[in-house]
Amino acid sequence: MCGIIGCNGVEGAASAITQGLERLEYRGYDSAGIAIIDNKKIRYEKKKGRISVLIKALKTQSDFVGSIGIGHTRWATHGKPSDENAHPHISGKFAVVHNGIIENYRQLKEKYLKLVSLKSDTDTEIIVQLLNRLYSGNCLETLSNTAKLLEGSFAIAVLCEDEPDTLYCVRKSSPLLIGVGNGVYAASDLSAINDRIHTLYRMNDGEIAVISKTEAEFYTFDKKKIVKNPEEFEKAESNCGKENYEHYMLKEIYEQPAAVQKTVDAYLENNKFRLDFELNKPERIYIVACGSAYHAGLAGKRIFEELLKIPVIVQVASEFRYSNPLINENTPTIIISQSGETADSLAALREAKSRGAKTLSIVNVRHSSIAAESDYVLLTRAGQETAVATTKAYSAQLAALYMLGIYFAEKFGTADSKTTEKLKSQLETLHTAILSALDCEMQIKELAQQLQSAEHIYFIGRGLGYAAACEGSLKLKEISYIHCEAYAAGEMKHGTISLIEKGTNVIAADTEPKLSPKLQSNIDEVVARGARVTAITSQGKIKADSVIKTPAVNELFAVSTQIVPLQLLSYHIARLRGCDIDKPRNLAKSVTVE
Ligand code: AGP
């Protein structure tokens, strides 16, 4: 997944583009580049490394002027991070930046570009070489013919020296927005251009945008002109930076109480839901997501099954779509996605819809592809999340799932009102318990000192504790680069316990009190083989080398409080290890490729 941006009719296009790229950097940051047309000639610069490296290089080129240009920040899919593999890619009169994957690039090279010596190892270069090879003198026609040959996902912005006053964009599967303001802009997401535009258009699959200095026209891949209606959008929240926090991740961990409170308050007031999802009681419910969103789904499954008394299937999106899922009009499908742009989750949404299922998405970005294509949307109010490792958006997803479980229980009449009323009032104060959970930070800092050099750390839990263990393990892995594994505690003895030896670090999430005695047995089993165990618990009974206490809450909501020490632990270990906490290696905030 990468971020692309383009603009036309913008004085100082280069700085507008680099500013936009800085806002898109969360989408990928191993290399970056820019191209502008100056005096009917394409000028470009591209560099391995962060956008700051590109900006530094541009500072040495005072004549990088022009009012039309394109830019790109990369997360490598084909070809290692390098200057040559960075975008834009150039061929003849064309420059191209691309977000997505061209799945048939090898076949296209074989068929059309056999004699062309490529300058990079990327799939994207095939696009620009094809444009050059097929160029008929008419850009729209050439783009139309080229787009029809491409398979996979692509959001591309194109410059052509023969049309120095026109910016072209093409979309299939990867997100692309067009904004009109003082000039016209194209971007992978709204954050890059939000403060520069007054009118917003969302490009759909199979569309080409022809962008002049003042307006955008839209065509199908068959060159049929189409009229698009603008989308409503809110001006961006002012991103007040890291404030007095060292990293965005720590700031966002501390923003979790507010994120949960705002999300709950948006839909639940005085114990009454402001939700209206036209759904009959289904045979079963699917929850589909990736990464941390999937882990939120694991926790959501528990409350759904407890209150709705129907099976809930939670699946990883990349597996769901190829598993021939047993989806029909009676199996509503919930898609959870912070960015609302995750390609696997978007594809799963489309798969569920194609099989007749009603779809409901829990997203944190209103103007996202998943929100746009869902039948219903529950928008979490976590605010913009900048750290690649999600925390507050994940916690807001949990709150959204708790609300949905209670809402559907009331709607389908599957839980008594005494139960639902109690849960709603506990949910309305959950944010205060999350706030209290933050009090463990000093203890966590000491624990981080002990664990910072660990090579392996195992996270175990039973029931909801397993969902917490999964998310705690992912957090630590993705920002500290320590190998971690989450395991159902009762399953350890069926093989994985062979890895436990003297000094092995194990973290146990004691989330469901009724399962504590069983979890204690599993803790004792690994201790007997030399493990050093840290337990996260809201009770005083669990015995372990270290015990981190969390506030007591309804066990159905306990992942929300128990994840806080695990997030803080991953943060402080990564900090001690000198890792790039907000932008970990190899990752990106929004994975818009399969
Ligand atoms: C979470 O810390 C990771 N960055 C990643 O697993 C993320 O949760 C996953 O890629 C899903 O992203 P989404 O919520 O935007 O769909």
Short mmCIF file of C-alpha atoms in Angstrom, two decimals, residues 117-588:
data_model
loop_
_atom_site.label_atom_id
_atom_site.label_comp_id
_atom_site.label_asym_id
_atom_site.label_seq_id
_atom_site.Cartn_x
_atom_site.Cartn_y
_atom_site.Cartn_z
CA SER A 117 14.85 -2.69 -21.03
CA LEU A 118 13.22 -1.92 -17.70
CA LYS A 119 14.91 0.40 -15.23
CA SER A 120 13.28 -1.07 -12.10
CA ASP A 121 12.02 -4.29 -10.54
CA THR A 122 8.52 -2.93 -10.05
CA ASP A 123 5.13 -3.84 -11.46
CA THR A 124 4.36 -0.13 -11.78
CA GLU A 125 6.98 0.49 -14.42
CA ILE A 126 4.97 -1.78 -16.73
CA ILE A 127 2.16 0.78 -16.62
CA VAL A 128 4.29 3.69 -17.80
CA GLN A 129 6.10 1.56 -20.38
CA LEU A 130 2.72 0.43 -21.75
CA LEU A 131 1.50 4.02 -21.92
CA ASN A 132 4.57 4.92 -23.89
CA ARG A 133 4.28 1.84 -26.10
CA LEU A 134 0.55 2.34 -26.83
CA TYR A 135 0.64 6.13 -27.02
CA SER A 136 -1.64 7.31 -29.85
CA GLY A 137 -1.14 11.02 -29.32
CA ASN A 138 -4.40 11.08 -27.34
CA CYS A 139 -3.86 10.55 -23.62
CA LEU A 140 -7.45 9.62 -22.73
CA GLU A 141 -7.53 6.99 -25.45
CA THR A 142 -4.11 5.66 -24.46
CA LEU A 143 -5.12 5.49 -20.79
CA SER A 144 -8.35 3.75 -21.70
CA ASN A 145 -6.56 1.13 -23.79
CA THR A 146 -3.88 0.61 -21.15
CA ALA A 147 -6.28 0.41 -18.20
CA LYS A 148 -8.23 -2.35 -19.91
CA LEU A 149 -5.08 -4.45 -20.12
CA LEU A 150 -4.21 -4.16 -16.42
CA GLU A 151 -5.37 -6.77 -13.91
CA GLY A 152 -5.17 -6.25 -10.16
CA SER A 153 -5.58 -3.03 -8.23
CA PHE A 154 -4.47 0.41 -9.30
CA ALA A 155 -4.93 4.03 -8.40
CA ILE A 156 -2.62 5.94 -10.70
CA ALA A 157 -1.84 9.56 -11.46
CA VAL A 158 -0.25 10.35 -14.82
CA LEU A 159 1.57 13.29 -16.39
CA CYS A 160 2.23 13.60 -20.14
CA GLU A 161 4.50 16.24 -21.68
CA ASP A 162 2.22 16.55 -24.70
CA GLU A 163 -0.61 17.69 -22.38
CA PRO A 164 1.24 19.84 -19.83
CA ASP A 165 -1.98 21.38 -18.50
CA THR A 166 -3.80 18.13 -17.79
CA LEU A 167 -3.44 15.61 -14.95
CA TYR A 168 -4.93 12.14 -15.50
CA CYS A 169 -6.04 9.65 -12.84
CA VAL A 170 -7.29 6.10 -13.18
CA ARG A 171 -8.91 3.94 -10.50
CA LYS A 172 -9.58 0.25 -10.03
CA SER A 173 -9.84 -1.19 -6.49
CA SER A 174 -7.32 1.13 -4.82
CA PRO A 175 -8.82 4.30 -3.30
CA LEU A 176 -8.59 7.64 -5.09
CA LEU A 177 -10.29 10.94 -4.23
CA ILE A 178 -10.50 14.10 -6.35
CA GLY A 179 -10.83 17.48 -4.66
CA VAL A 180 -11.50 20.93 -6.09
CA GLY A 181 -10.26 24.02 -4.31
CA ASN A 182 -7.65 26.54 -5.30
CA GLY A 183 -6.57 24.17 -8.06
CA VAL A 184 -7.60 20.53 -8.37
CA TYR A 185 -6.14 17.64 -6.36
CA ALA A 186 -6.06 13.83 -6.41
CA ALA A 187 -5.10 11.79 -3.34
CA SER A 188 -5.26 8.31 -1.85
CA ASP A 189 -7.18 9.67 1.10
CA LEU A 190 -8.76 12.85 2.32
CA SER A 191 -6.14 13.65 4.96
CA ALA A 192 -3.68 14.75 2.26
CA ILE A 193 -5.91 17.43 0.72
CA ASN A 194 -8.71 18.08 3.19
CA ASP A 195 -7.69 21.66 4.02
CA ARG A 196 -7.14 22.59 0.36
CA ILE A 197 -10.51 21.70 -1.16
CA HIS A 198 -14.18 22.68 -0.96
CA THR A 199 -15.59 19.95 -3.22
CA LEU A 200 -14.86 16.23 -3.00
CA TYR A 201 -15.44 13.41 -5.49
CA ARG A 202 -14.78 9.72 -4.84
CA MET A 203 -13.54 7.84 -7.90
CA ASN A 204 -15.11 4.46 -8.43
CA ASP A 205 -13.66 1.38 -10.08
CA GLY A 206 -13.34 1.70 -13.85
CA GLU A 207 -13.12 5.48 -13.92
CA ILE A 208 -10.66 7.92 -15.47
CA ALA A 209 -10.42 11.51 -14.26
CA VAL A 210 -9.27 14.26 -16.62
CA ILE A 211 -8.14 17.11 -14.41
CA SER A 212 -7.65 20.67 -15.64
CA LYS A 213 -6.48 23.60 -13.54
CA THR A 214 -10.02 24.33 -12.39
CA GLU A 215 -12.16 21.21 -12.69
CA ALA A 216 -12.31 17.44 -13.14
CA GLU A 217 -14.15 15.48 -15.79
CA PHE A 218 -14.85 11.78 -15.36
CA TYR A 219 -15.00 8.98 -17.91
CA THR A 220 -15.39 5.22 -17.90
CA PHE A 221 -12.60 3.02 -19.20
CA ASP A 222 -14.64 3.03 -22.44
CA LYS A 223 -14.25 6.81 -22.59
CA LYS A 224 -17.93 7.45 -21.86
CA LYS A 225 -18.30 10.73 -19.99
CA ILE A 226 -20.03 10.42 -16.61
CA VAL A 227 -21.44 12.94 -14.21
CA LYS A 228 -20.40 12.46 -10.60
CA ASN A 229 -22.04 14.03 -7.56
CA PRO A 230 -19.75 15.53 -4.96
CA GLU A 231 -19.53 13.94 -1.49
CA GLU A 232 -20.15 15.68 1.81
CA PHE A 233 -17.06 15.87 3.98
CA GLU A 234 -15.94 17.48 7.21
CA LYS A 235 -12.89 19.66 7.47
CA ALA A 236 -10.00 17.74 9.08
CA GLU A 237 -9.64 17.78 12.84
CA SER A 238 -6.60 19.85 13.65
CA ASN A 239 -3.85 17.31 14.16
CA CYS A 240 -2.07 18.91 17.10
CA GLY A 241 0.96 16.68 16.68
CA LYS A 242 2.45 14.64 19.53
CA GLU A 243 1.86 17.38 22.10
CA ASN A 244 4.08 16.51 25.07
CA TYR A 245 4.29 12.81 24.19
CA GLU A 246 7.47 11.31 22.78
CA HIS A 247 5.55 9.25 20.23
CA TYR A 248 2.11 9.29 18.64
CA MET A 249 1.56 5.75 19.89
CA LEU A 250 1.84 6.76 23.55
CA LYS A 251 -0.40 9.76 22.95
CA GLU A 252 -2.99 7.51 21.33
CA ILE A 253 -2.80 4.98 24.15
CA TYR A 254 -3.68 7.81 26.51
CA GLU A 255 -6.43 8.99 24.17
CA GLN A 256 -8.25 5.66 24.51
CA PRO A 257 -10.64 6.71 27.30
CA ALA A 258 -11.79 9.65 25.18
CA ALA A 259 -11.97 7.54 22.04
CA VAL A 260 -14.18 4.97 23.76
CA GLN A 261 -16.31 7.61 25.46
CA LYS A 262 -16.91 9.53 22.20
CA THR A 263 -17.75 6.34 20.33
CA VAL A 264 -20.23 5.17 22.96
CA ASP A 265 -21.74 8.63 23.42
CA ALA A 266 -22.27 8.93 19.66
CA TYR A 267 -24.73 6.03 19.72
CA LEU A 268 -25.85 5.54 23.33
CA GLU A 269 -27.39 8.22 25.48
CA ASN A 270 -29.35 7.74 28.71
CA ASN A 271 -29.34 4.00 28.02
CA LYS A 272 -31.03 4.47 24.65
CA PHE A 273 -29.31 3.50 21.37
CA ARG A 274 -29.27 5.84 18.39
CA LEU A 275 -28.84 2.94 15.99
CA ASP A 276 -31.14 1.78 13.22
CA PHE A 277 -29.98 -1.32 11.40
CA GLU A 278 -32.81 -3.07 9.55
CA LEU A 279 -31.81 -6.67 10.29
CA ASN A 280 -33.94 -9.67 11.25
CA LYS A 281 -32.59 -12.22 13.68
CA PRO A 282 -30.04 -14.09 11.54
CA GLU A 283 -28.95 -17.74 11.46
CA ARG A 284 -25.44 -16.63 12.28
CA ILE A 285 -23.22 -13.58 11.98
CA TYR A 286 -19.84 -13.24 10.31
CA ILE A 287 -17.20 -10.84 11.56
CA VAL A 288 -14.39 -10.30 9.06
CA ALA A 289 -11.25 -8.18 9.46
CA CYS A 290 -7.45 -8.12 9.51
CA GLY A 291 -4.80 -7.71 12.19
CA SER A 292 -5.90 -5.86 15.28
CA ALA A 293 -9.37 -5.38 13.85
CA TYR A 294 -9.61 -9.17 13.63
CA HIS A 295 -8.54 -9.42 17.26
CA ALA A 296 -11.32 -6.98 18.16
CA GLY A 297 -13.66 -9.30 16.31
CA LEU A 298 -12.53 -12.21 18.50
CA ALA A 299 -13.62 -10.23 21.54
CA GLY A 300 -16.86 -9.18 19.85
CA LYS A 301 -17.73 -12.81 19.16
CA ARG A 302 -17.96 -13.48 22.90
CA ILE A 303 -20.54 -10.78 23.65
CA PHE A 304 -22.52 -11.52 20.49
CA GLU A 305 -22.83 -15.23 21.27
CA GLU A 306 -23.52 -14.57 24.94
CA LEU A 307 -26.37 -12.16 24.21
CA LEU A 308 -27.72 -13.26 20.81
CA LYS A 309 -27.45 -17.02 21.31
CA ILE A 310 -26.41 -17.56 17.68
CA PRO A 311 -23.08 -18.68 16.19
CA VAL A 312 -20.65 -15.92 15.29
CA ILE A 313 -17.90 -16.77 12.83
CA VAL A 314 -14.84 -14.54 13.02
CA GLN A 315 -12.50 -14.82 10.04
CA VAL A 316 -9.37 -13.18 8.74
CA ALA A 317 -10.43 -11.30 5.60
CA SER A 318 -7.71 -12.75 3.37
CA GLU A 319 -8.93 -16.25 4.23
CA PHE A 320 -12.66 -15.46 4.23
CA ARG A 321 -12.87 -14.40 0.62
CA TYR A 322 -11.29 -17.59 -0.74
CA SER A 323 -12.99 -19.99 1.67
CA ASN A 324 -16.24 -20.17 -0.30
CA PRO A 325 -18.00 -18.71 2.78
CA LEU A 326 -21.46 -20.00 3.68
CA ILE A 327 -22.94 -16.54 3.29
CA ASN A 328 -26.49 -15.72 2.30
CA GLU A 329 -29.20 -13.14 2.98
CA ASN A 330 -29.57 -14.53 6.51
CA THR A 331 -25.93 -14.14 7.52
CA PRO A 332 -25.17 -10.44 8.06
CA THR A 333 -21.46 -9.71 7.77
CA ILE A 334 -19.63 -7.18 9.92
CA ILE A 335 -16.42 -5.74 8.50
CA ILE A 336 -14.10 -4.06 10.99
CA SER A 337 -11.45 -1.69 9.65
CA GLN A 338 -9.77 1.37 11.17
CA SER A 339 -8.73 2.82 7.82
CA GLY A 340 -11.70 1.55 5.87
CA GLU A 341 -9.28 0.91 2.99
CA THR A 342 -7.73 -2.48 3.79
CA ALA A 343 -7.82 -4.33 0.49
CA ASP A 344 -8.48 -7.75 2.02
CA SER A 345 -11.37 -6.42 4.10
CA LEU A 346 -12.83 -4.44 1.18
CA ALA A 347 -12.70 -7.55 -0.97
CA ALA A 348 -14.38 -9.56 1.79
CA LEU A 349 -17.13 -6.95 1.99
CA ARG A 350 -17.71 -7.24 -1.75
CA GLU A 351 -17.71 -11.04 -1.52
CA ALA A 352 -20.33 -10.98 1.25
CA LYS A 353 -22.51 -8.54 -0.69
CA SER A 354 -22.23 -10.65 -3.84
CA ARG A 355 -23.68 -13.54 -1.83
CA GLY A 356 -26.66 -11.52 -0.66
CA ALA A 357 -25.53 -10.69 2.87
CA LYS A 358 -26.38 -7.40 4.55
CA THR A 359 -23.12 -5.70 5.45
CA LEU A 360 -22.29 -3.48 8.39
CA SER A 361 -18.87 -1.88 8.72
CA ILE A 362 -17.17 -0.55 11.83
CA VAL A 363 -14.70 2.03 10.52
CA ASN A 364 -12.81 5.01 11.88
CA VAL A 365 -12.64 6.93 8.59
CA ARG A 366 -15.95 8.25 7.33
CA HIS A 367 -14.93 8.79 3.71
CA SER A 368 -13.42 5.37 3.20
CA SER A 369 -14.10 2.75 0.56
CA ILE A 370 -15.43 0.20 3.05
CA ALA A 371 -17.84 2.75 4.55
CA ALA A 372 -18.99 3.80 1.08
CA GLU A 373 -19.78 0.23 0.03
CA SER A 374 -21.40 -1.07 3.23
CA ASP A 375 -25.15 -1.23 3.76
CA TYR A 376 -24.69 0.17 7.25
CA VAL A 377 -21.80 1.97 8.93
CA LEU A 378 -20.95 2.36 12.60
CA LEU A 379 -18.34 5.11 12.67
CA THR A 380 -15.96 4.94 15.61
CA ARG A 381 -14.93 8.33 17.07
CA ALA A 382 -11.27 7.60 17.85
CA GLY A 383 -10.10 10.58 15.82
CA GLN A 384 -7.17 10.40 13.42
CA GLU A 385 -4.79 7.63 14.43
CA THR A 386 -1.23 8.34 13.31
CA ALA A 387 0.88 5.56 14.82
CA VAL A 388 0.94 2.55 12.53
CA ALA A 389 0.29 0.24 15.49
CA THR A 390 -3.33 0.80 16.34
CA THR A 391 -4.44 1.38 19.93
CA LYS A 392 -7.29 3.88 20.34
CA ALA A 393 -9.02 2.80 17.13
CA TYR A 394 -8.85 -0.83 18.28
CA SER A 395 -10.37 0.12 21.65
CA ALA A 396 -13.11 2.08 19.89
CA GLN A 397 -13.80 -1.00 17.73
CA LEU A 398 -14.27 -3.03 20.92
CA ALA A 399 -16.74 -0.45 22.24
CA ALA A 400 -18.62 -0.51 18.94
CA LEU A 401 -18.90 -4.30 19.11
CA TYR A 402 -20.15 -4.18 22.70
CA MET A 403 -22.83 -1.70 21.60
CA LEU A 404 -23.85 -3.81 18.62
CA GLY A 405 -24.11 -6.95 20.76
CA ILE A 406 -26.41 -5.22 23.24
CA TYR A 407 -28.38 -3.42 20.50
CA PHE A 408 -29.05 -6.62 18.57
CA ALA A 409 -29.95 -8.48 21.79
CA GLU A 410 -32.62 -5.85 22.45
CA LYS A 411 -33.74 -5.86 18.81
CA PHE A 412 -33.99 -9.66 18.55
CA GLY A 413 -35.27 -10.08 22.12
CA THR A 414 -32.55 -12.58 22.96
CA ALA A 415 -31.54 -11.11 26.34
CA ASP A 416 -33.69 -9.84 29.21
CA SER A 417 -33.93 -6.11 29.72
CA LYS A 418 -32.34 -6.34 33.16
CA THR A 419 -29.19 -7.69 31.53
CA THR A 420 -29.11 -5.21 28.65
CA GLU A 421 -29.88 -2.22 30.88
CA LYS A 422 -27.04 -3.18 33.21
CA LEU A 423 -24.62 -3.66 30.33
CA LYS A 424 -25.54 -0.31 28.80
CA SER A 425 -24.93 1.58 32.00
CA GLN A 426 -21.61 -0.24 32.50
CA LEU A 427 -20.65 0.55 28.92
CA GLU A 428 -21.35 4.23 29.46
CA THR A 429 -18.71 4.30 32.20
CA LEU A 430 -16.18 1.89 30.66
CA HIS A 431 -13.93 4.78 29.67
CA THR A 432 -13.28 5.57 33.34
CA ALA A 433 -11.99 2.03 33.90
CA ILE A 434 -9.71 2.36 30.86
CA LEU A 435 -8.43 5.62 32.34
CA SER A 436 -7.63 3.82 35.60
CA ALA A 437 -5.92 1.02 33.71
CA LEU A 438 -3.33 3.57 32.58
CA ASP A 439 -2.13 3.86 36.18
CA CYS A 440 0.02 0.74 35.74
CA GLU A 441 2.55 2.53 33.51
CA MET A 442 5.27 2.85 36.16
CA GLN A 443 5.05 -0.89 36.91
CA ILE A 444 5.08 -1.61 33.20
CA LYS A 445 8.25 0.43 32.72
CA GLU A 446 10.04 -1.79 35.25
CA LEU A 447 8.74 -4.92 33.56
CA ALA A 448 9.90 -3.59 30.19
CA GLN A 449 13.44 -3.29 31.58
CA GLN A 450 13.33 -7.03 32.39
CA LEU A 451 11.85 -8.08 29.04
CA GLN A 452 13.61 -5.74 26.60
CA SER A 453 16.23 -8.30 25.56
CA ALA A 454 13.92 -11.29 25.30
CA GLU A 455 14.12 -13.21 22.04
CA HIS A 456 10.71 -14.86 22.43
CA ILE A 457 7.65 -13.94 24.47
CA TYR A 458 4.50 -16.06 24.70
CA PHE A 459 1.07 -14.56 25.38
CA ILE A 460 -1.54 -16.94 26.77
CA GLY A 461 -5.17 -16.58 27.80
CA ARG A 462 -8.46 -18.42 28.05
CA GLY A 463 -11.72 -17.22 26.53
CA LEU A 464 -11.56 -13.44 26.13
CA GLY A 465 -8.05 -13.67 27.56
CA TYR A 466 -7.01 -15.32 24.31
CA ALA A 467 -8.38 -12.35 22.34
CA ALA A 468 -6.37 -10.02 24.59
CA ALA A 469 -3.29 -12.23 24.21
CA CYS A 470 -3.56 -12.09 20.41
CA GLU A 471 -3.65 -8.30 20.37
CA GLY A 472 -0.92 -7.96 23.01
CA SER A 473 1.33 -10.28 21.01
CA LEU A 474 0.77 -8.36 17.78
CA LYS A 475 1.46 -5.01 19.41
CA LEU A 476 4.79 -6.20 20.83
CA LYS A 477 5.86 -7.92 17.61
CA GLU A 478 5.09 -5.07 15.29
CA ILE A 479 6.92 -2.32 17.17
CA SER A 480 9.73 -4.10 19.09
CA TYR A 481 10.52 -6.82 16.51
CA ILE A 482 10.66 -9.44 19.30
CA HIS A 483 9.22 -12.78 18.22
CA CYS A 484 5.90 -13.26 20.07
CA GLU A 485 3.21 -15.86 19.91
CA ALA A 486 -0.32 -15.83 21.30
CA TYR A 487 -1.74 -19.16 22.39
CA ALA A 488 -4.91 -20.44 23.95
CA ALA A 489 -3.57 -21.25 27.43
CA GLY A 490 -5.16 -24.69 27.55
CA GLU A 491 -3.61 -25.55 24.20
CA MET A 492 0.01 -24.98 25.30
CA LYS A 493 0.32 -28.51 26.71
CA HIS A 494 -0.57 -29.97 23.32
CA GLY A 495 2.82 -29.14 21.80
CA THR A 496 4.00 -25.58 22.17
CA ILE A 497 4.99 -26.14 25.80
CA SER A 498 8.00 -27.96 24.37
CA LEU A 499 9.42 -24.48 23.65
CA ILE A 500 9.28 -23.46 27.30
CA GLU A 501 12.61 -23.57 29.08
CA LYS A 502 14.34 -21.79 31.93
CA GLY A 503 13.82 -18.07 31.60
CA THR A 504 11.20 -18.19 28.86
CA ASN A 505 8.92 -15.19 29.25
CA VAL A 506 5.17 -15.81 29.33
CA ILE A 507 2.45 -13.20 29.71
CA ALA A 508 -0.95 -14.46 30.87
CA ALA A 509 -4.17 -12.50 30.40
CA ASP A 510 -6.57 -13.43 33.19
CA THR A 511 -9.68 -11.88 31.65
CA GLU A 512 -12.58 -14.15 32.61
CA PRO A 513 -12.72 -14.84 36.38
CA LYS A 514 -14.56 -18.14 35.96
CA LEU A 515 -11.62 -19.40 33.91
CA SER A 516 -8.95 -18.17 36.35
CA PRO A 517 -8.41 -21.52 38.09
CA LYS A 518 -7.79 -23.20 34.73
CA LEU A 519 -5.48 -20.40 33.67
CA GLN A 520 -3.60 -20.75 36.96
CA SER A 521 -3.00 -24.42 36.13
CA ASN A 522 -1.58 -23.43 32.76
CA ILE A 523 0.63 -20.83 34.43
CA ASP A 524 1.87 -23.47 36.87
CA GLU A 525 2.60 -25.84 33.97
CA VAL A 526 4.94 -23.38 32.26
CA VAL A 527 6.48 -22.24 35.56
CA ALA A 528 7.29 -25.88 36.28
CA ARG A 529 9.38 -25.83 33.11
CA GLY A 530 11.28 -22.68 33.97
CA ALA A 531 9.08 -19.93 32.56
CA ARG A 532 8.92 -16.46 34.04
CA VAL A 533 5.26 -15.41 34.08
CA THR A 534 3.61 -12.01 34.19
CA ALA A 535 -0.15 -12.06 34.78
CA ILE A 536 -2.57 -9.30 33.85
CA THR A 537 -5.57 -9.62 36.13
CA SER A 538 -8.36 -7.69 37.83
CA GLN A 539 -8.36 -10.09 40.79
CA GLY A 540 -5.89 -10.77 43.53
CA LYS A 541 -5.86 -14.56 43.25
CA ILE A 542 -3.57 -15.29 40.30
CA LYS A 543 -0.05 -16.35 41.33
CA ALA A 544 2.81 -15.36 39.00
CA ASP A 545 6.28 -13.81 39.08
CA SER A 546 4.74 -10.41 38.32
CA VAL A 547 1.10 -9.41 38.57
CA ILE A 548 -0.30 -6.30 36.85
CA LYS A 549 -3.65 -5.32 38.32
CA THR A 550 -6.36 -3.84 36.09
CA PRO A 551 -9.68 -2.34 37.17
CA ALA A 552 -12.54 -4.78 37.64
CA VAL A 553 -15.17 -4.43 34.91
CA ASN A 554 -17.88 -6.67 33.48
CA GLU A 555 -15.92 -9.59 32.05
CA LEU A 556 -17.53 -9.05 28.65
CA PHE A 557 -15.70 -5.69 28.52
CA ALA A 558 -12.49 -6.79 30.24
CA VAL A 559 -10.35 -6.91 27.10
CA SER A 560 -10.73 -3.12 26.97
CA THR A 561 -8.94 -2.68 30.29
CA GLN A 562 -6.50 -5.59 30.04
CA ILE A 563 -5.15 -4.49 26.66
CA VAL A 564 -3.88 -1.23 28.16
CA PRO A 565 -0.92 -2.72 30.11
CA LEU A 566 -0.10 -4.88 27.09
CA GLN A 567 -0.04 -1.82 24.82
CA LEU A 568 2.11 0.09 27.31
CA LEU A 569 4.45 -2.88 27.65
CA SER A 570 4.97 -3.09 23.89
CA TYR A 571 5.58 0.65 23.80
CA HIS A 572 8.17 0.73 26.58
CA ILE A 573 10.02 -2.35 25.38
CA ALA A 574 10.20 -0.91 21.85
CA ARG A 575 11.38 2.40 23.27
CA LEU A 576 14.15 0.73 25.26
CA ARG A 577 15.16 -1.14 22.11
CA GLY A 578 15.37 2.12 20.15
CA CYS A 579 12.79 1.03 17.60
CA ASP A 580 10.91 3.40 15.30
CA ILE A 581 7.71 3.15 17.29
CA ASP A 582 5.32 5.22 15.15
CA LYS A 583 6.58 3.86 11.82
CA PRO A 584 7.86 0.32 12.36
CA ARG A 585 9.92 -1.31 9.62
CA ASN A 586 8.07 -3.12 6.81
CA LEU A 587 4.65 -1.89 7.97
CA ALA A 588 2.12 0.69 6.84
#
